[in-house]
Tab-separated table of C-alpha atoms in Angstrom:
chain	number	residue	atom	x	y	z
A	1	MET	CA	104.842	120.570	96.867
A	2	LEU	CA	103.239	119.334	100.072
A	3	LYS	CA	99.832	117.702	99.686
A	4	GLU	CA	98.601	120.133	102.325
A	5	VAL	CA	99.604	123.005	100.040
A	6	GLU	CA	97.969	121.375	97.004
A	7	HIS	CA	94.747	121.128	98.999
A	8	TRP	CA	95.133	124.738	100.166
A	9	LEU	CA	95.524	125.928	96.575
A	10	SER	CA	92.219	124.303	95.687
A	11	THR	CA	90.320	125.666	98.700
A	12	ARG	CA	91.984	128.978	99.649
A	13	SER	CA	93.198	130.371	96.321
A	14	TRP	CA	90.489	132.339	94.548
A	15	SER	CA	89.808	134.808	91.739
A	16	LEU	CA	87.822	138.047	91.720
A	17	THR	CA	84.904	136.393	89.971
A	18	ASP	CA	84.381	133.995	92.867
A	19	ARG	CA	82.812	136.799	94.927
A	20	PRO	CA	80.641	139.326	93.088
A	21	LEU	CA	80.471	142.712	94.765
A	22	HIS	CA	76.814	142.351	95.750
A	23	LYS	CA	77.638	139.207	97.753
A	24	ILE	CA	80.506	140.973	99.518
A	25	LEU	CA	78.244	143.897	100.406
A	26	ALA	CA	75.534	141.554	101.673
A	27	ALA	CA	78.087	139.790	103.886
A	28	LYS	CA	79.297	143.121	105.266
A	29	GLN	CA	75.764	144.173	106.127
A	30	ARG	CA	75.001	140.784	107.664
A	31	THR	CA	78.149	140.611	109.813
A	32	GLY	CA	78.373	144.302	110.685
A	33	GLN	CA	82.140	144.382	110.186
A	34	SER	CA	83.883	147.641	109.349
A	35	VAL	CA	86.713	148.037	106.823
A	36	SER	CA	89.721	150.365	106.976
A	37	VAL	CA	92.043	150.901	104.014
A	38	VAL	CA	95.604	152.008	104.836
A	39	LEU	CA	98.117	153.392	102.341
A	40	PRO	CA	101.692	153.680	103.655
A	41	ALA	CA	103.250	156.500	101.643
A	42	LEU	CA	106.680	158.025	101.130
A	43	ASN	CA	107.026	160.537	98.279
A	44	GLU	CA	104.147	159.143	96.225
A	45	GLU	CA	102.438	162.347	95.083
A	46	ALA	CA	102.269	161.033	91.498
A	47	THR	CA	100.062	158.058	92.341
A	48	VAL	CA	98.539	158.288	95.837
A	49	GLY	CA	95.778	160.720	94.827
A	50	ASP	CA	94.400	158.509	92.066
A	51	ILE	CA	94.373	155.456	94.332
A	52	VAL	CA	92.529	157.287	97.097
A	53	ALA	CA	90.055	158.848	94.665
A	54	ILE	CA	89.207	155.505	93.051
A	55	ILE	CA	88.660	153.739	96.370
A	56	ARG	CA	86.576	156.621	97.669
A	57	HIS	CA	84.415	156.801	94.534
A	58	ASP	CA	83.955	153.075	93.931
A	59	LEU	CA	83.794	151.705	97.462
A	60	MET	CA	82.534	154.565	99.638
A	61	GLN	CA	80.320	156.730	97.413
A	62	GLN	CA	79.001	154.165	94.925
A	63	VAL	CA	78.714	151.315	97.450
A	64	PRO	CA	79.307	151.239	101.236
A	65	LEU	CA	82.173	148.761	101.472
A	66	VAL	CA	85.044	150.851	102.862
A	67	ASP	CA	84.474	152.842	106.061
A	68	GLU	CA	87.705	154.851	106.139
A	69	ILE	CA	90.793	155.549	104.028
A	70	VAL	CA	93.923	156.512	105.949
A	71	VAL	CA	97.207	157.542	104.353
A	72	VAL	CA	100.125	157.307	106.761
A	73	ASP	CA	102.892	159.597	105.532
A	74	SER	CA	106.283	158.320	106.616
A	75	GLY	CA	108.239	161.524	106.038
A	76	SER	CA	107.528	162.613	102.476
A	77	THR	CA	109.366	165.630	101.112
A	78	ASP	CA	106.955	166.098	98.201
A	79	ARG	CA	103.213	166.851	98.171
A	80	THR	CA	102.070	163.345	99.115
A	81	SER	CA	100.071	164.524	102.138
A	82	GLU	CA	98.361	167.373	100.311
A	83	VAL	CA	97.458	165.250	97.297
A	84	ALA	CA	96.104	162.418	99.467
A	85	ALA	CA	94.004	164.777	101.584
A	86	ALA	CA	92.613	166.537	98.511
A	87	ALA	CA	91.549	163.147	97.125
A	88	GLY	CA	89.579	162.400	100.284
A	89	ALA	CA	91.893	160.444	102.580
A	90	ARG	CA	92.534	161.149	106.224
A	91	VAL	CA	96.269	161.798	106.369
A	92	VAL	CA	98.296	161.045	109.483
A	93	HIS	CA	102.030	161.566	109.834
A	94	ARG	CA	103.975	158.588	111.130
A	95	ASP	CA	105.717	160.663	113.820
A	96	ASP	CA	102.402	161.842	115.274
A	97	ILE	CA	101.330	158.292	116.083
A	98	LEU	CA	102.555	156.964	119.430
A	99	PRO	CA	105.152	159.749	119.824
A	100	ARG	CA	106.602	158.289	123.030
A	101	ILE	CA	108.235	155.603	120.870
A	102	PRO	CA	110.546	157.356	118.378
A	103	ALA	CA	109.760	156.261	114.838
A	104	VAL	CA	112.353	154.638	112.625
A	105	PRO	CA	112.349	154.538	108.812
A	106	GLY	CA	110.631	151.554	107.257
A	107	LYS	CA	107.400	150.314	105.758
A	108	GLY	CA	106.669	147.906	108.606
A	109	GLU	CA	106.932	150.754	111.103
A	110	VAL	CA	104.173	152.628	109.298
A	111	LEU	CA	101.896	149.580	109.036
A	112	TRP	CA	102.319	148.830	112.739
A	113	ARG	CA	101.487	152.390	113.781
A	114	SER	CA	98.465	152.465	111.472
A	115	LEU	CA	96.648	150.086	113.831
A	116	LEU	CA	96.472	152.915	116.370
A	117	VAL	CA	94.786	155.369	113.994
A	118	THR	CA	92.285	153.058	112.299
A	119	SER	CA	89.169	151.452	113.673
A	120	GLY	CA	88.127	148.797	111.147
A	121	ASP	CA	87.538	145.185	112.117
A	122	ILE	CA	89.268	144.419	108.808
A	123	VAL	CA	92.386	146.356	107.816
A	124	CYS	CA	93.381	146.444	104.152
A	125	PHE	CA	96.887	147.576	103.168
A	126	ILE	CA	97.495	149.006	99.691
A	127	ASP	CA	100.858	150.299	98.445
A	128	ALA	CA	100.751	153.940	97.364
A	129	ASP	CA	102.869	153.591	94.206
A	130	LEU	CA	100.426	151.568	92.103
A	131	LYS	CA	99.665	152.713	88.562
A	132	GLU	CA	96.446	152.032	86.649
A	133	PHE	CA	94.874	151.132	89.989
A	134	SER	CA	91.560	149.307	90.202
A	135	SER	CA	89.320	149.048	93.259
A	136	ASP	CA	89.239	145.305	92.504
A	137	PHE	CA	92.436	145.129	94.563
A	138	VAL	CA	90.419	146.075	97.636
A	139	THR	CA	87.274	144.061	96.963
A	140	GLY	CA	89.346	141.031	96.013
A	141	ILE	CA	91.229	140.784	99.295
A	142	VAL	CA	88.518	142.092	101.621
A	143	GLY	CA	85.825	139.824	100.182
A	144	PRO	CA	86.971	136.516	101.697
A	145	LEU	CA	87.302	138.096	105.148
A	146	LEU	CA	83.645	139.115	104.994
A	147	THR	CA	82.306	135.881	103.492
A	148	GLU	CA	84.577	133.228	105.052
A	149	PRO	CA	84.603	133.221	108.888
A	150	GLY	CA	87.612	130.870	108.981
A	151	VAL	CA	89.896	133.175	106.965
A	152	ASP	CA	92.038	135.711	108.852
A	153	LEU	CA	94.508	137.042	106.249
A	154	VAL	CA	94.233	137.401	102.462
A	155	LYS	CA	97.016	138.366	100.074
A	156	ALA	CA	96.553	139.631	96.538
A	157	MET	CA	98.245	137.724	93.728
A	158	TYR	CA	98.892	139.213	90.309
A	159	ASP	CA	101.181	139.435	87.315
A	160	ARG	CA	104.045	141.934	87.714
A	161	PRO	CA	105.397	143.180	84.381
A	162	LEU	CA	108.866	144.736	84.229
A	163	GLY	CA	109.889	146.939	81.321
A	164	GLY	CA	107.068	145.631	79.196
A	165	ALA	CA	107.917	141.972	79.854
A	166	ALA	CA	105.160	139.993	81.547
A	167	GLY	CA	105.930	138.208	84.775
A	168	GLN	CA	109.454	139.589	85.210
A	169	GLY	CA	108.711	141.795	88.206
A	170	GLY	CA	109.071	140.561	91.759
A	171	ARG	CA	112.796	139.892	91.527
A	172	VAL	CA	113.312	139.776	95.299
A	173	THR	CA	110.371	137.401	95.577
A	174	GLU	CA	111.881	134.938	93.104
A	175	LEU	CA	115.512	135.213	94.202
A	176	MET	CA	115.082	135.479	97.972
A	177	ALA	CA	111.609	135.048	99.446
A	178	ARG	CA	110.355	132.063	97.459
A	179	PRO	CA	113.486	129.938	98.059
A	180	LEU	CA	113.382	130.815	101.777
A	181	LEU	CA	109.742	129.863	102.134
A	182	ASN	CA	110.057	126.639	100.152
A	183	MET	CA	113.057	125.506	102.182
A	184	HIS	CA	112.041	126.594	105.663
A	185	TRP	CA	108.258	127.102	105.641
A	186	PRO	CA	107.027	124.851	102.816
A	187	GLN	CA	103.416	125.276	103.955
A	188	LEU	CA	103.646	128.813	102.555
A	189	ALA	CA	104.991	127.698	99.162
A	190	GLY	CA	101.593	128.213	97.534
A	191	PHE	CA	101.618	131.994	97.870
A	192	VAL	CA	102.155	133.567	94.455
A	193	GLN	CA	103.127	136.995	95.829
A	194	PRO	CA	104.369	136.479	99.394
A	195	LEU	CA	106.009	139.935	99.464
A	196	GLY	CA	103.126	141.780	97.810
A	197	GLY	CA	102.028	144.962	99.570
A	198	GLU	CA	98.314	144.420	98.985
A	199	TYR	CA	96.706	142.295	101.667
A	200	ALA	CA	93.926	142.445	104.229
A	201	ALA	CA	93.548	140.867	107.634
A	202	ARG	CA	91.356	140.856	110.669
A	203	ARG	CA	92.423	143.333	113.305
A	204	SER	CA	92.173	140.521	115.837
A	205	LEU	CA	95.105	138.840	114.058
A	206	LEU	CA	97.185	141.919	113.221
A	207	GLU	CA	97.203	143.168	116.782
A	208	GLN	CA	98.790	139.897	117.944
A	209	LEU	CA	101.671	139.947	115.445
A	210	PRO	CA	105.109	141.518	115.814
A	211	PHE	CA	105.970	143.872	112.925
A	212	PRO	CA	109.490	144.001	111.454
A	213	VAL	CA	109.970	147.715	110.841
A	214	GLY	CA	111.424	147.393	107.325
A	215	TYR	CA	110.891	145.402	104.140
A	216	GLY	CA	110.753	142.115	106.032
A	217	VAL	CA	107.267	142.909	107.303
A	218	GLU	CA	105.382	140.899	104.664
A	219	LEU	CA	107.467	137.742	105.045
A	220	GLY	CA	107.475	138.041	108.831
A	221	MET	CA	103.724	138.505	108.909
A	222	LEU	CA	103.093	135.411	106.778
A	223	VAL	CA	105.388	133.219	108.858
A	224	ASP	CA	104.026	134.470	112.178
A	225	ALA	CA	100.404	134.194	111.018
A	226	LEU	CA	101.033	130.620	109.904
A	227	HIS	CA	102.214	129.697	113.390
A	228	LEU	CA	99.445	131.639	115.114
A	229	VAL	CA	96.330	130.682	113.125
A	230	GLY	CA	97.417	127.932	110.713
A	231	LEU	CA	97.516	127.624	106.943
A	232	ASP	CA	93.770	127.233	106.463
A	233	ALA	CA	93.203	130.718	107.907
A	234	LEU	CA	95.381	132.234	105.143
A	235	ALA	CA	94.260	132.797	101.551
A	236	GLN	CA	95.035	134.590	98.285
A	237	VAL	CA	92.978	136.148	95.491
A	238	ASP	CA	93.964	136.793	91.869
A	239	VAL	CA	93.356	140.486	91.121
A	240	GLY	CA	94.982	140.647	87.683
A	241	VAL	CA	98.000	142.861	86.981
A	242	ARG	CA	99.995	145.091	89.316
A	243	LYS	CA	101.930	148.003	87.826
A	244	HIS	CA	104.151	150.118	90.042
A	245	ARG	CA	107.455	151.917	90.341
A	246	HIS	CA	110.409	149.494	90.284
A	247	GLN	CA	113.545	149.987	92.355
A	248	ASP	CA	117.111	149.639	91.148
A	249	GLY	CA	119.273	146.586	91.743
A	250	GLN	CA	121.126	147.938	94.757
A	251	ALA	CA	117.917	148.951	96.524
A	252	LEU	CA	116.597	145.450	95.844
A	253	GLY	CA	119.777	144.021	97.353
A	254	ARG	CA	119.168	145.908	100.576
A	255	MET	CA	115.555	144.780	100.552
A	256	ALA	CA	116.611	141.163	100.107
A	257	ALA	CA	119.075	141.427	102.981
A	258	GLN	CA	116.365	142.739	105.315
A	259	ILE	CA	114.058	139.921	104.271
A	260	TYR	CA	116.753	137.335	104.854
A	261	ARG	CA	117.456	138.839	108.270
A	262	THR	CA	113.761	138.674	109.147
A	263	ALA	CA	113.680	134.994	108.173
A	264	GLN	CA	116.881	134.306	110.064
A	265	LEU	CA	115.490	135.747	113.293
A	266	ARG	CA	112.526	133.420	112.973
A	267	LEU	CA	114.665	130.385	112.308
A	268	ALA	CA	117.051	130.724	115.222
A	269	ARG	CA	117.878	133.146	118.000
A	270	GLY	CA	121.392	131.782	118.405
A	271	HIS	CA	124.221	132.294	115.921
A	272	LEU	CA	123.400	135.081	113.490
A	273	VAL	CA	125.064	136.161	110.280
A	274	ARG	CA	126.608	139.642	110.446
A	275	PRO	CA	123.595	141.969	109.988
A	276	SER	CA	125.064	144.254	107.328
A	277	LEU	CA	125.382	144.325	103.558
A	278	THR	CA	128.267	145.732	101.549
A	279	GLN	CA	127.560	146.876	97.989
A	280	PHE	CA	129.792	148.562	95.435
A	281	GLU	CA	129.460	151.749	93.417
A	282	ARG	CA	131.948	153.001	90.872
A	283	GLY	CA	133.709	156.139	91.994
A	284	PRO	CA	136.567	158.245	90.587
A	285	ASP	CA	139.127	155.713	91.839
A	286	GLY	CA	137.252	152.537	90.908
A	287	PHE	CA	134.659	150.565	92.801
A	288	GLU	CA	133.977	151.904	96.272
A	289	PRO	CA	132.299	149.882	99.032
A	290	ARG	CA	129.127	151.100	100.712
A	291	THR	CA	127.995	149.184	103.790
A	292	TYR	CA	124.421	149.267	105.059
A	293	SER	CA	122.995	147.892	108.281
A	294	VAL	CA	120.244	145.344	107.746
A	295	ASP	CA	119.595	144.611	111.391
A	296	THR	CA	115.818	144.520	111.470
A	297	GLU	CA	114.219	146.014	114.533
A	298	GLU	CA	110.781	144.655	115.290
A	299	ARG	CA	107.809	146.222	117.014
A	300	PRO	CA	105.908	144.120	119.574
A	301	PRO	CA	102.337	142.966	119.038
A	302	MET	CA	100.064	146.001	119.274
A	303	VAL	CA	98.013	144.419	122.057
A	304	GLU	CA	101.047	144.932	124.319
A	305	ILE	CA	101.050	148.701	123.797
A	306	THR	CA	99.393	150.633	126.637
A	307	GLU	CA	97.879	153.292	124.373
A	308	TYR	CA	96.253	150.630	122.218
A	309	GLN	CA	94.838	148.817	125.244
A	310	SER	CA	93.445	152.096	126.563
A	311	ARG	CA	91.790	152.871	123.232
A	312	LYS	CA	90.088	149.465	123.163
A	313	VAL	CA	88.759	149.928	126.690
A	314	ALA	CA	87.455	153.393	125.827
């Protein structure tokens, strides 16, 4: 490990107990910064309501930390929107944001568009499939942005159990993302959960970053933020345990391919590996190939979008 990373781990890697809630609230009042929480959601009616309700109760009604909760529905076919709204979130459909640019499927697409429908100086992203959710996820990653002026992006770190076994979740992280980062961006080797969906950042940083539209958004954001603001402006906070819905092996394969493609585009704009992935499923006549495109479209920095510029002027 680079000495720079060892130093970073000692100065930019924290736990929840390092910032009691009363100190975070005092910093928010002192700095006057506002906080938006965004939940990207696709068919998450089983969990999104509890997450919204807990954030609203703990961090809006009990204490004034969060200023708005926005659920961006990316095309759910279940009751995700209704459940989220009933729990107290403002629900916006992905396709209603910036309609002149047709939306494409993908988590990064939703996160990018969320910048147009939120107003917080700090934007906190929380995945909508978390189980046994605690508002510590929000306070943990928002806290450093309110108390440390030199920090621009904070990722949550946590244990990820799989099937009752501790630490066995995060398979794409261990098999794809961590090797990529260690080999090509070793300054980022200290991040425990580089692909984690719980992180917060200053709007002033997010609006300058391109957003891969799919699962490569977290890796792309880390790499681009490193180049834009430097390692010392990035941090992580231990928030305990993350429990969520796990995907099957083939879905993880497609996720890994998108992440690799995102890394590849940042390594070189010349020769590129064929941007598709062939997987196999057993059919009536044996194994049958299924080929998926993993070409990862990217959205430009939000500051380049006319509607966003107009909103800031207004």
